[in-house]
Coordinates of C-alpha atoms and ligand atoms in Angstrom, one line a residue:
M110 CA -50.0 -52.6 -13.8
T111 CA -51.9 -51.9 -10.3
T112 CA -53.0 -48.7 -10.1
M113 CA -52.7 -46.7 -6.8
I114 CA -53.0 -43.5 -7.8
G115 CA -57.1 -42.6 -9.9
F116 CA -58.4 -39.4 -11.1
D117 CA -62.4 -40.4 -12.3
D118 CA -63.6 -37.7 -13.7
V119 CA -62.8 -35.7 -10.9
R120 CA -65.4 -31.9 -10.9
L121 CA -64.2 -29.2 -8.5
G122 CA -65.3 -25.7 -8.7
F123 CA -65.3 -22.5 -5.8
G124 CA -68.3 -20.6 -5.5
G125 CA -69.1 -20.9 -8.9
V126 CA -65.8 -20.6 -10.1
E127 CA -65.1 -23.8 -12.1
V128 CA -61.9 -25.2 -11.6
L129 CA -61.5 -28.9 -12.7
D130 CA -63.5 -30.3 -15.4
G131 CA -63.6 -34.2 -15.2
V132 CA -59.8 -35.0 -15.0
G133 CA -59.3 -38.3 -15.6
F134 CA -55.8 -40.2 -14.8
G135 CA -53.8 -42.4 -13.2
V136 CA -50.9 -43.6 -11.4
G137 CA -49.7 -47.3 -11.4
E138 CA -47.8 -48.7 -7.8
G139 CA -44.7 -47.8 -7.8
E140 CA -44.6 -45.1 -11.0
F141 CA -43.5 -41.8 -10.7
V142 CA -46.0 -39.5 -12.5
S143 CA -46.2 -35.2 -12.7
V144 CA -48.2 -32.8 -13.2
L145 CA -48.0 -29.9 -15.1
G146 CA -50.1 -27.2 -16.2
P147 CA -50.4 -23.4 -16.2
S148 CA -51.1 -21.3 -12.8
G149 CA -53.6 -21.5 -11.1
C150 CA -55.4 -24.4 -13.5
G151 CA -56.1 -26.2 -10.7
K152 CA -52.9 -28.6 -9.8
S153 CA -53.0 -28.3 -6.2
T154 CA -56.4 -28.2 -5.9
L155 CA -56.2 -31.7 -7.6
L156 CA -53.4 -33.2 -4.9
N157 CA -55.4 -31.5 -1.7
I158 CA -58.1 -34.0 -3.3
A159 CA -55.7 -37.1 -3.6
A160 CA -54.2 -36.3 -0.8
G161 CA -58.4 -36.4 0.8
F162 CA -58.4 -32.4 2.6
L163 CA -60.5 -32.0 -0.5
R164 CA -63.9 -33.6 -1.7
P165 CA -64.7 -33.6 -5.4
D166 CA -68.1 -32.7 -6.4
S167 CA -68.9 -34.9 -8.8
G168 CA -66.4 -38.2 -9.7
E169 CA -63.8 -39.7 -7.7
A170 CA -59.8 -40.3 -6.3
T171 CA -58.8 -43.4 -5.1
V172 CA -56.1 -44.1 -3.4
A173 CA -54.7 -48.4 -4.0
G174 CA -58.3 -49.1 -5.0
E175 CA -60.2 -47.4 -2.2
P176 CA -62.3 -43.9 -2.7
V177 CA -60.6 -41.3 -1.2
T178 CA -63.2 -39.7 2.0
G179 CA -60.2 -37.7 4.1
P180 CA -56.8 -37.8 4.7
D181 CA -55.2 -40.8 5.5
H182 CA -51.6 -41.7 7.5
R183 CA -50.7 -43.8 4.6
R184 CA -50.2 -41.2 2.0
G185 CA -47.3 -39.1 2.2
V186 CA -47.4 -35.3 2.0
V187 CA -44.9 -32.9 1.0
F188 CA -46.0 -29.4 0.7
Q189 CA -43.4 -26.2 -0.4
Q190 CA -43.1 -24.9 2.8
Y191 CA -44.5 -25.4 6.0
A192 CA -43.9 -28.6 5.7
I193 CA -41.9 -29.9 9.1
F194 CA -42.5 -28.8 13.0
P195 CA -40.1 -26.1 13.5
W196 CA -40.1 -26.7 17.5
L197 CA -39.1 -30.5 16.4
T198 CA -35.9 -31.5 16.0
V199 CA -34.5 -33.0 12.5
E200 CA -35.0 -37.0 14.2
K201 CA -38.2 -36.3 15.8
N202 CA -39.4 -34.8 12.5
I203 CA -38.1 -38.0 10.6
G204 CA -39.4 -40.0 12.9
F205 CA -42.9 -38.5 13.9
G206 CA -45.5 -39.8 11.7
L207 CA -43.6 -43.3 12.9
T208 CA -45.6 -42.4 16.6
L209 CA -48.9 -42.0 14.8
R210 CA -51.3 -44.8 15.5
A211 CA -51.5 -45.5 12.5
N212 CA -48.3 -45.7 12.1
R213 CA -46.6 -47.0 14.4
R214 CA -43.6 -49.0 15.5
S215 CA -41.2 -49.8 18.1
R216 CA -38.5 -47.3 19.2
E217 CA -35.7 -50.0 18.1
E218 CA -37.8 -49.9 14.8
R219 CA -37.8 -46.0 14.5
R220 CA -34.0 -45.4 14.9
A221 CA -33.5 -47.7 12.4
Q222 CA -36.0 -46.2 10.3
V223 CA -35.1 -42.5 10.8
A224 CA -31.1 -43.2 10.9
R225 CA -32.0 -44.6 7.5
Y226 CA -33.7 -41.6 5.9
V227 CA -30.9 -39.1 7.7
E228 CA -28.5 -41.1 5.5
L229 CA -30.6 -40.6 2.0
M230 CA -31.2 -37.3 2.6
G231 CA -27.8 -36.4 3.7
L232 CA -28.4 -35.0 7.0
Q233 CA -25.9 -36.6 9.1
G234 CA -25.0 -34.2 11.6
F235 CA -27.7 -32.3 11.8
E236 CA -29.9 -34.9 13.7
K237 CA -30.1 -32.9 16.6
S238 CA -30.7 -29.7 14.7
L239 CA -33.6 -27.7 15.1
P240 CA -35.4 -26.7 11.2
K241 CA -34.4 -22.6 11.8
T242 CA -30.9 -23.1 12.2
L243 CA -31.2 -25.6 8.9
S244 CA -31.3 -23.8 5.2
G245 CA -34.6 -24.1 2.7
G246 CA -32.4 -27.1 1.0
M247 CA -31.9 -29.5 4.3
R248 CA -36.0 -28.5 5.5
Q249 CA -37.0 -29.8 2.4
R250 CA -34.6 -33.2 3.0
V251 CA -36.0 -33.4 6.4
A252 CA -39.9 -33.1 4.6
L253 CA -39.4 -35.7 2.2
A254 CA -37.3 -38.1 4.5
R255 CA -40.5 -37.4 7.2
A256 CA -43.2 -38.8 4.5
Y257 CA -40.6 -41.9 3.5
A258 CA -40.2 -42.7 6.7
T259 CA -43.5 -43.8 6.8
E260 CA -43.0 -46.0 3.7
P261 CA -46.5 -44.9 2.6
Q262 CA -49.0 -46.2 0.0
V263 CA -48.2 -43.2 -2.3
L264 CA -46.9 -40.2 -2.1
L265 CA -48.2 -36.7 -2.6
M266 CA -45.4 -33.7 -3.1
D267 CA -47.1 -30.1 -4.1
E268 CA -44.1 -28.6 -6.0
P269 CA -41.7 -29.3 -2.9
F270 CA -38.7 -27.4 -4.6
A271 CA -40.2 -24.2 -5.5
A272 CA -38.7 -22.0 -3.3
L273 CA -35.4 -22.8 -3.8
D274 CA -32.5 -21.7 -5.9
A275 CA -31.6 -23.4 -8.4
Q276 CA -28.7 -24.9 -7.6
T277 CA -30.2 -26.4 -4.6
R278 CA -32.9 -27.4 -6.6
E279 CA -31.0 -29.7 -8.9
Y280 CA -29.6 -31.2 -6.0
L281 CA -32.1 -32.4 -4.5
Q282 CA -33.8 -33.1 -7.7
E283 CA -30.7 -35.6 -8.2
L284 CA -31.2 -36.8 -4.8
L285 CA -34.9 -37.6 -5.1
V286 CA -34.5 -39.2 -8.0
E287 CA -31.9 -41.6 -6.4
T288 CA -33.9 -42.0 -4.2
T289 CA -37.1 -43.1 -6.1
Q290 CA -34.3 -45.5 -7.8
T291 CA -34.0 -47.2 -4.4
E292 CA -37.4 -46.6 -2.7
R293 CA -40.2 -47.2 -5.9
R294 CA -43.0 -45.5 -3.7
T295 CA -45.6 -44.7 -5.6
T296 CA -45.1 -41.0 -6.5
M297 CA -47.9 -37.6 -7.9
L298 CA -45.6 -34.5 -8.4
I299 CA -46.6 -31.1 -8.6
T300 CA -45.0 -29.0 -10.2
H301 CA -43.8 -25.9 -13.0
S302 CA -40.6 -27.0 -14.2
V303 CA -40.8 -28.9 -17.5
E304 CA -37.7 -30.3 -16.6
E305 CA -37.8 -31.3 -12.7
A306 CA -41.2 -33.1 -14.4
I307 CA -39.0 -35.0 -17.0
F308 CA -36.0 -35.5 -15.1
L309 CA -37.5 -37.7 -12.2
S310 CA -40.8 -39.0 -13.7
H311 CA -42.2 -42.1 -15.7
R312 CA -44.8 -39.7 -17.6
V313 CA -46.0 -36.9 -16.8
V314 CA -49.8 -35.3 -16.9
V315 CA -50.4 -32.1 -19.0
L316 CA -53.5 -30.2 -17.9
G317 CA -54.7 -27.3 -19.9
N318 CA -56.1 -23.7 -18.6
R319 CA -58.9 -23.3 -16.0
P320 CA -61.0 -25.1 -15.8
T321 CA -59.2 -27.9 -16.6
R322 CA -59.2 -32.0 -18.1
V323 CA -56.0 -33.8 -19.4
R324 CA -54.4 -32.1 -22.5
E325 CA -51.7 -35.1 -23.2
V326 CA -50.1 -37.7 -21.2
V327 CA -46.8 -37.9 -21.9
D328 CA -44.3 -40.9 -21.7
V329 CA -40.6 -39.8 -20.8
P330 CA -38.3 -42.5 -22.6
V331 CA -35.2 -41.4 -20.6
P332 CA -33.4 -44.4 -19.7
F333 CA -33.2 -45.5 -15.8
P334 CA -30.6 -45.2 -13.6
R335 CA -30.9 -41.3 -14.1
T336 CA -27.4 -39.3 -13.7
P337 CA -27.3 -35.4 -14.3
E338 CA -26.1 -36.5 -17.8
S339 CA -29.6 -37.5 -18.5
R340 CA -30.3 -33.9 -18.8
L341 CA -28.5 -34.4 -22.1
Q342 CA -29.5 -37.3 -23.5
P343 CA -31.3 -36.5 -27.2
E344 CA -34.6 -38.6 -25.4
F345 CA -34.8 -35.6 -23.0
L346 CA -34.3 -32.6 -25.1
A347 CA -36.8 -34.2 -27.4
V348 CA -39.5 -34.6 -25.0
R349 CA -38.4 -30.9 -23.3
R350 CA -39.3 -29.4 -27.1
H351 CA -42.4 -31.4 -27.1
L352 CA -44.0 -30.5 -23.4
E353 CA -42.8 -26.6 -23.8
D354 CA -44.2 -26.2 -26.5
L355 CA -47.7 -27.5 -25.4
M356 CA -47.3 -25.6 -22.1
R357 CA -46.4 -22.4 -24.5
S358 CA -49.2 -22.9 -26.5
E359 CA -51.6 -23.2 -23.8
S360 CA -50.4 -20.0 -22.1
T361 CA -51.1 -18.4 -25.5
T362 CA -54.8 -19.9 -25.9
S363 CA -55.7 -18.2 -22.0
A364 CA -54.0 -14.8 -23.0
R365 CA -56.3 -14.7 -25.8
S366 CA -59.3 -15.7 -23.9
Ligands
ATP40 N1 -60.2 -23.1 -1.3 C1 -60.8 -22.8 -1.9 N2 -61.1 -21.6 -2.4 C2 -61.5 -20.9 -3.7 N3 -60.8 -20.8 -4.6 C3 -60.1 -21.4 -4.8 C4 -59.9 -22.2 -3.0 N4 -58.8 -23.4 -3.6 C5 -57.8 -22.6 -4.7 N5 -59.2 -22.2 -5.3 C6 -59.2 -21.4 -6.6 O1 -59.2 -23.1 -7.9 C7 -58.2 -22.4 -8.7 C8 -57.0 -23.6 -8.9 O2 -56.0 -23.2 -7.0 P1 -54.7 -24.3 -7.8 O3 -53.8 -23.6 -5.9 O4 -55.4 -25.9 -7.3 O5 -54.3 -24.3 -9.1 P2 -53.0 -24.1 -9.4 O6 -52.6 -25.3 -10.4 O7 -51.9 -25.1 -8.2 O8 -52.1 -22.9 -9.4 P3 -50.2 -23.0 -9.1 O9 -49.7 -22.7 -9.7 O10 -50.0 -20.9 -9.0 O11 -49.8 -23.1 -7.6 C9 -57.2 -20.9 -9.0 O12 -58.2 -19.8 -9.1 C10 -57.9 -20.7 -7.5 O13 -58.2 -19.2 -6.6
MG41 MG1 -50.5 -25.0 -7.0

């Protein structure tokens, strides 16, 4: 499998505090990989390196085999908050990337692409709405639609559902898992939630306490298509137990040190 997102011995510290201590793993083409790890271990730092917002002290991140040297419109990024423009309507937000030089499309193509993602994200009827009139869950659906609409080489998501209530969060996980089954974009998702990581992913990368490195990469043998019932399958529950044990042992070590 071609590696679309690669981290090779990535190290980074901030003002003498070591954060990433030689992180290495890869995300294959069309693969969905979640990154789990204790709070403050360096997950967002890692994603920001892949996005080109931060440079490592040493080591390298690559996307599609090319070293990442700065931000690039061929990478779609979704954050927990503030990912959409408050002054643009839903459809203008979703089509925004398609007006930029790197991803420019004709007006017709743009319209078709926006309509496609409005539908996939269940935003019909809200095309002309401004973000402030939408719920948090709908805003994140706009952010996802906007990221998918440019058909990026890779998608990078940093806790996109963390600010939502439990029910909305589950609904968006289901929407996203359906989307990944039709769109098959290479995706790296950062999350705190073991359940979310398993439900969405082919594999889960577990990071240790800061200074962090990869503790374990866990395959998720839960068959696709994933549905709400997948969460109750024995394979799902077994991976969940394993990951919860890993996360628990990690927070204990940090409490002791
Ligand atoms: N720009 C920065 N300057 C200085 N320190 C930083 C900077 N960005 C992150 N850090 C520090 O690096 C460490 C890792 O931060 P990061 O945001 O990557 O963690 P995280 O795993 O995403 O945490 P959380 O789970 O809480 O989102 C933290 O100790 C943080 O204080
Ligand atoms: Mg973070």
